[in-house]
Coordinates of C-alpha atoms (C1' of nucleotides) in Angstrom, one line a residue:
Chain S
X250 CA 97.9 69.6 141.5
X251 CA 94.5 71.8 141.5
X252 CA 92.6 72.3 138.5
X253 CA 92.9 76.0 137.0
X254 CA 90.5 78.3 139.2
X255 CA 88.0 79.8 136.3
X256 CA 84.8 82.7 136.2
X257 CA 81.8 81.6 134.2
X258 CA 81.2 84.2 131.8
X259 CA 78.0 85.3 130.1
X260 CA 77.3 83.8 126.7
X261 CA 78.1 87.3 124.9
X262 CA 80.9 88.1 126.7
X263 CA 82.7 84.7 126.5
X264 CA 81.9 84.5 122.5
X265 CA 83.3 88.0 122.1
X266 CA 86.3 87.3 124.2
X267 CA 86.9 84.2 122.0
X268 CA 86.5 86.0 118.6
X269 CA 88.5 89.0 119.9
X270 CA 91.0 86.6 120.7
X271 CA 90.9 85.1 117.1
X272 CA 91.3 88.0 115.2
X273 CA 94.5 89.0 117.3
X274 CA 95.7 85.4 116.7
X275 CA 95.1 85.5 112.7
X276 CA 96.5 89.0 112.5
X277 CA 99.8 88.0 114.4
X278 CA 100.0 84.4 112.9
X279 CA 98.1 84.5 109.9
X280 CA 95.4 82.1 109.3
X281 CA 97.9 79.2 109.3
X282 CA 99.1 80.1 112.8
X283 CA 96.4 80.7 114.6
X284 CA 95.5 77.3 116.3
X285 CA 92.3 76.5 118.5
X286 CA 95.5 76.2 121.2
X287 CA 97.0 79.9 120.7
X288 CA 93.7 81.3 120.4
X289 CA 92.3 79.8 123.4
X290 CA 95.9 80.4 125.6
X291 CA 94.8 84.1 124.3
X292 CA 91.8 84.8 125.4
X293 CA 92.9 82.4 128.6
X294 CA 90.6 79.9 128.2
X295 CA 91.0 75.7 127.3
X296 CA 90.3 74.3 123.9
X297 CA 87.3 72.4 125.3
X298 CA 85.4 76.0 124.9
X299 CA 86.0 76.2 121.2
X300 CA 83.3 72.5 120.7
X301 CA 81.3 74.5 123.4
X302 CA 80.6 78.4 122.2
X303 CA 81.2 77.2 118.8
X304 CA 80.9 74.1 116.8
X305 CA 84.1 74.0 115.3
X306 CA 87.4 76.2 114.7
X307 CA 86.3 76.8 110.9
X308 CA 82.6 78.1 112.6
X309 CA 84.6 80.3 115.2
X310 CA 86.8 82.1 112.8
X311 CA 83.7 82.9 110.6
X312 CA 82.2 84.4 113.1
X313 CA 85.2 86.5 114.2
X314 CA 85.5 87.8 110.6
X315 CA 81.5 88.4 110.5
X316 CA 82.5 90.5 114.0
X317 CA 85.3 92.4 112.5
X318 CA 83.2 93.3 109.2
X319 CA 80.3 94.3 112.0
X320 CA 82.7 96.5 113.6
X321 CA 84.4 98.1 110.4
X322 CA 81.2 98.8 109.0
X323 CA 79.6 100.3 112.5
X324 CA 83.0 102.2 112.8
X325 CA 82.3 103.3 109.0
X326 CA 78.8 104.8 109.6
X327 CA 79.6 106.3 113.0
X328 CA 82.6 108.3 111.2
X329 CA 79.6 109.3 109.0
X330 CA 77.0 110.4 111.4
X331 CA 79.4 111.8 114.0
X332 CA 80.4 114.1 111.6
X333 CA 77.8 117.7 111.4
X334 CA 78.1 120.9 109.4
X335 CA 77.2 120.5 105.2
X336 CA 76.7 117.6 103.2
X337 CA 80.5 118.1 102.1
X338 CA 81.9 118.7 105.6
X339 CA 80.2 115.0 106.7
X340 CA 81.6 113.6 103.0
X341 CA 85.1 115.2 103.7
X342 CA 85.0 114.4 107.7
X343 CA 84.1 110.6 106.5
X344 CA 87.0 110.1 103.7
X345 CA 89.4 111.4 106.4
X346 CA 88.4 109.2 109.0
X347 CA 89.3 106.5 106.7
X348 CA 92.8 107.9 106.4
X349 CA 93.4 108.0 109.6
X350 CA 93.9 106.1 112.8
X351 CA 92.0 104.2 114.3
X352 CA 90.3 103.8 110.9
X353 CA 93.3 103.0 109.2
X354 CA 95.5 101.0 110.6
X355 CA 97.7 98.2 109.5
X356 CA 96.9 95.8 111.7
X357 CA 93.3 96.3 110.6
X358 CA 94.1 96.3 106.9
X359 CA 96.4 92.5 107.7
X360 CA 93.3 90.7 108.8
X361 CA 91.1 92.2 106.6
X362 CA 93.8 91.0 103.7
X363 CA 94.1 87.3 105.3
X364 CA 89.8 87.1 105.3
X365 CA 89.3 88.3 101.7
X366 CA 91.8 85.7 100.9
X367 CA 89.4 83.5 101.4
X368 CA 86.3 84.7 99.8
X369 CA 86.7 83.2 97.0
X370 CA 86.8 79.4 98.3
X371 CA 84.4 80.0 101.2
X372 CA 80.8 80.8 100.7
X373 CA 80.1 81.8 104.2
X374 CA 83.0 84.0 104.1
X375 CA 82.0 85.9 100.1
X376 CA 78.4 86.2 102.2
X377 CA 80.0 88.0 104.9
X378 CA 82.2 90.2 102.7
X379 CA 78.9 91.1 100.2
X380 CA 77.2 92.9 102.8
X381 CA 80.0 94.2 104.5
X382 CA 80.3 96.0 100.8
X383 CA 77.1 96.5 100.6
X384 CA 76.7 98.7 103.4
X385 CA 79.9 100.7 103.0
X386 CA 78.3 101.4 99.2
X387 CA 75.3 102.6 101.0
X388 CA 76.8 105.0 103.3
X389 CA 78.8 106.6 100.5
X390 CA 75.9 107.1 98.3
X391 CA 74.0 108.3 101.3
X392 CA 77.0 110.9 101.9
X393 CA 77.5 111.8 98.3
X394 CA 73.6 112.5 97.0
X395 CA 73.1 115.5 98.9
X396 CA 76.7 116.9 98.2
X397 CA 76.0 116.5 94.1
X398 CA 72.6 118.3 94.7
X399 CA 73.6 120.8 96.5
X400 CA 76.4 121.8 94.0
X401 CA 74.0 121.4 91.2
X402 CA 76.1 118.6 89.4
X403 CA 73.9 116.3 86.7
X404 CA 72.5 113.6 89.4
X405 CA 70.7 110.3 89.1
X406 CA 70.7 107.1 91.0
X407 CA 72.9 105.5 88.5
X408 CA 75.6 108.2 88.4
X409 CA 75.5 108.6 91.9
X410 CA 75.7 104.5 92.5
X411 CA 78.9 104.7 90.2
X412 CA 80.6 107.7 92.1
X413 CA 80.3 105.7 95.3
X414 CA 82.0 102.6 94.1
X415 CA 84.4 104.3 92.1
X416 CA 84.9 106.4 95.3
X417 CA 84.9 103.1 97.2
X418 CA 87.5 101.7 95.2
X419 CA 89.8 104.9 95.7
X420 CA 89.2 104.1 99.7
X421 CA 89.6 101.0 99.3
X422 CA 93.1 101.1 97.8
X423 CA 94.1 104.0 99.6
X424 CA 93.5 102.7 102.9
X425 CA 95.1 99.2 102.4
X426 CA 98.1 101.0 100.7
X427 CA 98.5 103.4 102.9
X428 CA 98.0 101.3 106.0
X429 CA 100.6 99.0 105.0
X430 CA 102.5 101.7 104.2
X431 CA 106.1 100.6 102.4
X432 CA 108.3 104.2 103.1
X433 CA 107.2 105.3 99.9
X434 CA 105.5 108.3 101.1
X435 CA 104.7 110.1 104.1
X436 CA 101.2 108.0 105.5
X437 CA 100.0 111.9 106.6
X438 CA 99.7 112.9 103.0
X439 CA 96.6 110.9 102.8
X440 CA 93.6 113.4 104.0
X441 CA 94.2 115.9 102.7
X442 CA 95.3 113.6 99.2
X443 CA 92.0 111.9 99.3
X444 CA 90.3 115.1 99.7
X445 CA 91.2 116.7 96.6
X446 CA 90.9 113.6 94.9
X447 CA 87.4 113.1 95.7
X448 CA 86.5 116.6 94.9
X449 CA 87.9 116.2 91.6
X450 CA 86.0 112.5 90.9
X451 CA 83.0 114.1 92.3
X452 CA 83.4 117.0 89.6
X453 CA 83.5 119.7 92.5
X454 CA 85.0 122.9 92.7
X455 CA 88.5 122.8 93.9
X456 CA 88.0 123.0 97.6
X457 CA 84.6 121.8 98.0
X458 CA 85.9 119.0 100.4
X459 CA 88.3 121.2 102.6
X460 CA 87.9 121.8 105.9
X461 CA 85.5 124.8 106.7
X462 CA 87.6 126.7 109.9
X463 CA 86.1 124.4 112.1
X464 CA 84.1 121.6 111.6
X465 CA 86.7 118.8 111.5
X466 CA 88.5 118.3 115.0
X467 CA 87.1 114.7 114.7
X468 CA 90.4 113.8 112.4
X469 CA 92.8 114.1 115.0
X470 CA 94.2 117.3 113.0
X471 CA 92.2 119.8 113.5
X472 CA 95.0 122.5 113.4
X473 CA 97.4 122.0 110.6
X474 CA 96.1 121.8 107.0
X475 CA 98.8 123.2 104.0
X476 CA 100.8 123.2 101.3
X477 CA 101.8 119.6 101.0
X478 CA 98.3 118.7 99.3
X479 CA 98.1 120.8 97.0
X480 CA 98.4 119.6 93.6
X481 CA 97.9 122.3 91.5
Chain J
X260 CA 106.4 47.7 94.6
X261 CA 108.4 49.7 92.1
X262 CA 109.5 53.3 92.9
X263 CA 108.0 56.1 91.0
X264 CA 109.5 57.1 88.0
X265 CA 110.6 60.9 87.5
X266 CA 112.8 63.2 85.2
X267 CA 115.6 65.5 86.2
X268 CA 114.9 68.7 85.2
X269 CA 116.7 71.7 85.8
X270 CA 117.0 73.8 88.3
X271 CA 114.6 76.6 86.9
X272 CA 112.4 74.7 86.0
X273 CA 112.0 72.9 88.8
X274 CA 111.7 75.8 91.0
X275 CA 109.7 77.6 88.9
X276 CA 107.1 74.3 88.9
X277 CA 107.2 74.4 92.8
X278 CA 106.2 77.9 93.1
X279 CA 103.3 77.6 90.6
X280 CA 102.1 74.4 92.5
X281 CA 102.7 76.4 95.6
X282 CA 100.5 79.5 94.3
X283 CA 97.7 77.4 93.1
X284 CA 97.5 75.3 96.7
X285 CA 97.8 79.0 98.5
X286 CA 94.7 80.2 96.0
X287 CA 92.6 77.1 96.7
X288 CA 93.6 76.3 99.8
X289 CA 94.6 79.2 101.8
X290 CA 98.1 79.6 103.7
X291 CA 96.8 77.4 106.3
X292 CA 95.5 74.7 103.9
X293 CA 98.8 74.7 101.4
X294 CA 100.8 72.1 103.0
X295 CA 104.2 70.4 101.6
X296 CA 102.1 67.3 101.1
X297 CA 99.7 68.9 98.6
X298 CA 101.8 71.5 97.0
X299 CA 104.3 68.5 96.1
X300 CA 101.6 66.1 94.6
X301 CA 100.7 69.1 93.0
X302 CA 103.8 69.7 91.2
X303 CA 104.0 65.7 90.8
X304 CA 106.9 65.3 93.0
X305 CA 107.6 63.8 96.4
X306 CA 107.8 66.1 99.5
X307 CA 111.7 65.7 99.9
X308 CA 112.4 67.9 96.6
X309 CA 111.2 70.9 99.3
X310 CA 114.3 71.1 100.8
X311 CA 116.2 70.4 97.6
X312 CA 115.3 73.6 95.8
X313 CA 114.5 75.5 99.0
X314 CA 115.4 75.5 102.4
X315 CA 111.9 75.0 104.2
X316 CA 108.5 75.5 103.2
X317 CA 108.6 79.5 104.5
X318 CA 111.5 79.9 102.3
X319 CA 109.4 78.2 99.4
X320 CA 106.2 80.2 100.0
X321 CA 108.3 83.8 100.1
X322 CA 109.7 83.0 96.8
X323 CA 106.2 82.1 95.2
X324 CA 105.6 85.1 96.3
X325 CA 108.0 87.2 95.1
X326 CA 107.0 85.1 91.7
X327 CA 103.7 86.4 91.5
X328 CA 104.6 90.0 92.2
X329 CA 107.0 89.7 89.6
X330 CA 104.6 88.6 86.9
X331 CA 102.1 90.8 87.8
X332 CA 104.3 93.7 87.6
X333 CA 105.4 92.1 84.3
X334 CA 101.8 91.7 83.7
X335 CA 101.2 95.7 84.4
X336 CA 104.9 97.2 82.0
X337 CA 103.8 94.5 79.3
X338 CA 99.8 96.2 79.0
X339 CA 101.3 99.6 79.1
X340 CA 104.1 99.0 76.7
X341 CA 101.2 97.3 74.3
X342 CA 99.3 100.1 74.0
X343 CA 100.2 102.3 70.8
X344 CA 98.9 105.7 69.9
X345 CA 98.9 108.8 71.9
X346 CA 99.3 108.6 75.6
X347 CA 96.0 109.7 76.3
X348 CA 95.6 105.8 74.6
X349 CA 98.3 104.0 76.4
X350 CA 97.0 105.1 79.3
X351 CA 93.5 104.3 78.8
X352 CA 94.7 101.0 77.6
X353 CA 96.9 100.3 80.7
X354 CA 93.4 101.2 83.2
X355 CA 91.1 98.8 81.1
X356 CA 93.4 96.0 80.8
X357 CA 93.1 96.2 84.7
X358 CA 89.6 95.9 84.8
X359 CA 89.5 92.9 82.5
X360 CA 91.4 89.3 82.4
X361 CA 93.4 88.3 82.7
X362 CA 94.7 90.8 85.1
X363 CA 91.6 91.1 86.8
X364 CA 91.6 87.7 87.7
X365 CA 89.6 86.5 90.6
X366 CA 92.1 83.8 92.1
X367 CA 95.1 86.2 91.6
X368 CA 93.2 89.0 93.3
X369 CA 92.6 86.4 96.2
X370 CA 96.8 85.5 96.3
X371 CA 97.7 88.6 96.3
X372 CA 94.9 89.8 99.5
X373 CA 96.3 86.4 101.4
X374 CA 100.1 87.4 100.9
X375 CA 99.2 91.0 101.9
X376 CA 98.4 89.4 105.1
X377 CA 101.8 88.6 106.1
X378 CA 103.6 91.6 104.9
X379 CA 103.0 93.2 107.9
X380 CA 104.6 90.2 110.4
X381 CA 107.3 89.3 107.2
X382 CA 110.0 91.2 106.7
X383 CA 110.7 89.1 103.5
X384 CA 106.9 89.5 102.2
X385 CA 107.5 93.7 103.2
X386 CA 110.1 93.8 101.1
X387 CA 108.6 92.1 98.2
X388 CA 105.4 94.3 98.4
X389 CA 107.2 97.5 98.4
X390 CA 109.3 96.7 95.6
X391 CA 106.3 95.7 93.5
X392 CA 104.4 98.8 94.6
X393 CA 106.8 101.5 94.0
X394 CA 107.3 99.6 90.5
X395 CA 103.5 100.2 89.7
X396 CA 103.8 103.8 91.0
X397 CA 106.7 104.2 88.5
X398 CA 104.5 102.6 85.7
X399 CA 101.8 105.0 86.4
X400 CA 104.0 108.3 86.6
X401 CA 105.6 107.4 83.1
X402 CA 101.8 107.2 81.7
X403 CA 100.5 109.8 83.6
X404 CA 103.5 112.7 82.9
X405 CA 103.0 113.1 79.1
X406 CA 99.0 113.3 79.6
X407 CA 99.2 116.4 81.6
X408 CA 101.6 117.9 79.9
X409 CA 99.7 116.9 76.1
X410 CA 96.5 118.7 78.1
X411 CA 98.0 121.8 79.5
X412 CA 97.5 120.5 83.2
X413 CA 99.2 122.3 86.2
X414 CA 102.5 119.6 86.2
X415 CA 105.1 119.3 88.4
X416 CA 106.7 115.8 90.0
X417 CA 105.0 116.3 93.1
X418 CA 101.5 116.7 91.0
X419 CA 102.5 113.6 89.2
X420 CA 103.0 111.3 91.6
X421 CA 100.4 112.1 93.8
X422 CA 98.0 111.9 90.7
X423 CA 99.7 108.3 90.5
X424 CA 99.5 107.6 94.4
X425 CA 95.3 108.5 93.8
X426 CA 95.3 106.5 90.6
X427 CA 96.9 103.4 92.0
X428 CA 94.6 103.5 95.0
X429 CA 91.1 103.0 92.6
X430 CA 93.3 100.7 90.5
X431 CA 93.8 98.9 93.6
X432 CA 90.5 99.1 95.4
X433 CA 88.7 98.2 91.8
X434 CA 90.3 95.3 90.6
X435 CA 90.2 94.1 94.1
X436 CA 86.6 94.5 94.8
X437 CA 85.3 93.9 91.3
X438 CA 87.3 90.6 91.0
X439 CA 85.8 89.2 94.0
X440 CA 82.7 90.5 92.9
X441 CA 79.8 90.7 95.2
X442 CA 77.5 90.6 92.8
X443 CA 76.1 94.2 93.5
X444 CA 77.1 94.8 89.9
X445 CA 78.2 93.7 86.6
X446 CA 81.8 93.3 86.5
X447 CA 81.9 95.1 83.1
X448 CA 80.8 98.2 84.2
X449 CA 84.1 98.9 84.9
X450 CA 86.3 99.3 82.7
X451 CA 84.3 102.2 81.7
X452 CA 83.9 103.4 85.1
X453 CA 87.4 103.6 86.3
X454 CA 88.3 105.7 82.3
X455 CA 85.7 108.2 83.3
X456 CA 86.9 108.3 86.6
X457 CA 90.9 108.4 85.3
X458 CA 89.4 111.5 83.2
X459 CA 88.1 113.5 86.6
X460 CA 90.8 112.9 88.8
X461 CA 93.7 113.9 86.6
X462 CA 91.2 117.1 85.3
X463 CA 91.3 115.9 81.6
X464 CA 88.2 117.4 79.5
X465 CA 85.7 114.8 79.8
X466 CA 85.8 111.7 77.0
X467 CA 89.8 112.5 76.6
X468 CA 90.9 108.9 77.6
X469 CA 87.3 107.2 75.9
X470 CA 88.8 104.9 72.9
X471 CA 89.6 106.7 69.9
X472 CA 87.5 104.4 67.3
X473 CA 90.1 101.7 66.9
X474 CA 93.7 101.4 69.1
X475 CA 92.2 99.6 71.9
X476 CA 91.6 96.0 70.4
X477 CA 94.7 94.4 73.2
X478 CA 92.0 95.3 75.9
X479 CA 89.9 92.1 74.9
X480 CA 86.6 94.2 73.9
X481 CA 87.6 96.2 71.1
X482 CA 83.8 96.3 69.6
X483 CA 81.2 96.3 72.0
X484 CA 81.4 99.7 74.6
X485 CA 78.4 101.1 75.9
X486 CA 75.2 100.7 76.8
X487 CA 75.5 98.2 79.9
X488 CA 77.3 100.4 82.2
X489 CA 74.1 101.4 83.5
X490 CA 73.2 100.1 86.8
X491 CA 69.8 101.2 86.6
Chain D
dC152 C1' 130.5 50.5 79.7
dA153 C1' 131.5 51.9 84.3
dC154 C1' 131.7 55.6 86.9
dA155 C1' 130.5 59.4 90.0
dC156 C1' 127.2 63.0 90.7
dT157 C1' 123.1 64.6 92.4
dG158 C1' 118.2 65.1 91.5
dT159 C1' 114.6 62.4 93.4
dT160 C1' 112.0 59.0 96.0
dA161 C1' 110.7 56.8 100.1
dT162 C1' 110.4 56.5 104.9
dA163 C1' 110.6 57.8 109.5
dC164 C1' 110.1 61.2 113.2
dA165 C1' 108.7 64.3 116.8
dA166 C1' 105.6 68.0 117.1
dT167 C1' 101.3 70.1 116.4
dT168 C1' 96.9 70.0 114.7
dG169 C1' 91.4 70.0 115.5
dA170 C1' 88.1 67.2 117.7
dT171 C1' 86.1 64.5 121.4
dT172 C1' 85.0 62.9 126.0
dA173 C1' 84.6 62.5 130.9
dA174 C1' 85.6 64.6 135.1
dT175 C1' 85.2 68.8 137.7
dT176 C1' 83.8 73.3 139.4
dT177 C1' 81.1 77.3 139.3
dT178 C1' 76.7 79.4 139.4
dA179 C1' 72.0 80.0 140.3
dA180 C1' 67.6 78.1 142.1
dT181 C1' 65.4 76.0 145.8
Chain E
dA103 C1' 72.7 74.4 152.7
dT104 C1' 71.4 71.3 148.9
dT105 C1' 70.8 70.4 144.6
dA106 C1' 70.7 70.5 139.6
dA107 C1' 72.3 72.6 135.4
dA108 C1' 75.9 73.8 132.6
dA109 C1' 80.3 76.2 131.9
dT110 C1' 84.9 74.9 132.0
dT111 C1' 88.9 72.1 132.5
dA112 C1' 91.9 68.3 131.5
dA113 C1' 93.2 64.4 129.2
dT114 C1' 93.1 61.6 125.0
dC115 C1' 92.6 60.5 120.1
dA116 C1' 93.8 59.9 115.3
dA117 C1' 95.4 62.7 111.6
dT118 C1' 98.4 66.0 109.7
dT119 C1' 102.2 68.9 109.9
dG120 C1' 107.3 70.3 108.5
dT121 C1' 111.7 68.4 108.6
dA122 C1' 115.4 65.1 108.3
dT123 C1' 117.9 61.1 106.4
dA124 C1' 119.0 57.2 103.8
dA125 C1' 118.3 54.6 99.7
dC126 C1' 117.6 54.9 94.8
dA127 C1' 117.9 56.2 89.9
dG128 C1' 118.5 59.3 86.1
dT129 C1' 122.1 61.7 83.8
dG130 C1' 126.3 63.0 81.7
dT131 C1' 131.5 62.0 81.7
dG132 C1' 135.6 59.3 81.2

DNA sequence: CACACTGTTATACAATTGATTAATTTTAAT
DNA sequence: ATTAAAATTAATCAATTGTATAACAGTGTG
């Protein structure tokens, strides 16, 4: 009977590995079924590590939330910056992104569900989520200023602030709805949905937001943009 | 040591009084923390009446589930059919009793992110969400359709229900993020915010879904609107 | 009033939970 | 090679979990 034959890891690497390992454990089991056991069998560890890298299961699953906001957020902006051309080509390339893989996807969308679940009742957890929201507000506003200018629309910091969370909120809904996707509609409606909707909140001409030839082979569709989203 | 004394009630309504003790615990709690133990001693029974009414404590939870979806849908036909007036009213009505109690409601908001969570590894949750979703899209189209054609808007089903599919998405995303409320703004900016928005998205001339004088006292505000929508 | 029915309680049970501790093994420094 | 530090395992703990079962008690029926 030999004891199991084990690597010591870095500090980084062996908290990541854990907190990767949680958030595949809550999104499969749910909060309720991910144990300190199936968590640690996942990321093929023992339990003992949990007391060490962390001080307690509560602590390690706070953390892997604060790592998945960290990574939704970095995912957020680099959707933002990778995109180049006009103010509305970054705006449109940045509210496709999050309509589309790997942005949006439901597995995603069911953890981030199961944290904000608990929000309410934890105050590390609403801290977490604040600035999460925080920063997605930020990149939006930083996406839509220049657009408004540069159309000429009536701009201020307040009207801008409340196009970005009303343009958050449409996002927000869209993506979760859309992720989780019942069959009521096709999910591949979505950019091209979101784009004209956006345009229209924003008060731009129709077409502001679509894609300019080129510009846009970050989506993942750079070739085929029709008839299905056109509402008018 | 005498046994506990108790009442026979009915079937429905000691079902009913399971699955409201079982919604709070899931609200305070989480899924994780909403055990037999403390949802029974919150409904003032013993643990045994669990298998009584349901089979196990899954079945239990999937009914509370479907409970709350039920109400809130409820809770969404009951504020449409309310409103009175033109349907540039009812439908102004419907959007700002979302953005106020008691729909937007902090520990519903949190339920209903938590159950989200499992729809995606429930087949029984799935089906419970889609049903209440496509009921809310149905809501919407009724209010929507008789606005665009009262305005003179390009109309067609297709424009209609992907007006409702954008709509539902900032309903969603809204009374999600402004009931947990950050605290990166006031909470009653938004019933405003989400009319004005209504207004750009479906093209209405701007103002066309503001309240009319009177006809919007069932929101919960019917004197004071204005000045404190502004962030700045 | 006695009866049967069943809603309800009380208790027991095996399994799982998160936490703790001591014993080991790896790793790096000497 | 030796040694010291610490990362990791393995085993144990009391507490809690969901379920099952038998005893009890309230309710309406004859």
């Amino acid at each position: 009977m030999s004891r199991k034959t084990f690597q010591r890891l870095s500090l980084d690497v062996r908290r990541r590995s854990l907190m990767e390992a949680t958030l595949t454990c809550v999104a499969r089991h749910g909060l309720h079924g991910a144990s300190v056991r199936r968590i640690t069998e996942e990321a093929g560890v023992t339990v003992g590590l949990v007391r060490h890298y962390f001080g307690s299961k509560d602590d390690m699953i706070r953390n892997a939330y604060a790592y998945l906001v960290g990574q939704l957020t970095a995912q957020a902006s680099e959707s933002a910056r990778a995109a180049e051309g006009t103010p509305e080509a970054q705006l449109a390339s940045f509210l496709r992104a999050n309509m589309t893989r790997p942005n949006m996807d439901e597995e995603t969308v069911s953890l981030w569900a199961t944290f904000i679940g608990r929000v309410r009742h934890d105050p590390g957890f609403a801290e977490i989520h604040r600035d999460g929201y925080r920063e997605f507000l930020s990149v939006l506003e930083t996406l839509i200023e220049p657009v408004l200018i540069h159309h000429g629309c009536p701009y201020s910091v307040a009207i801008c602030r409340n196009h970005a969370i009303a343009l958050n909120g449409l996002i927000d809904g869209l993506w979760m709805e859309g992720a989780i996707n019942s069959g009521l509609y096709a999910q591949d409606i979505l950019p091209d949905l979101i784009t004209g909707a956006a345009e229209r909140l924003l008060e731009l001409p129709a077409g502001a937001l679509s894609v300019p030839d080129i510009a846009l082979q970050s989506t993942g569709h750079p070739t085929h943009r029709e008839q299905q989203s056109k509402p008018s």
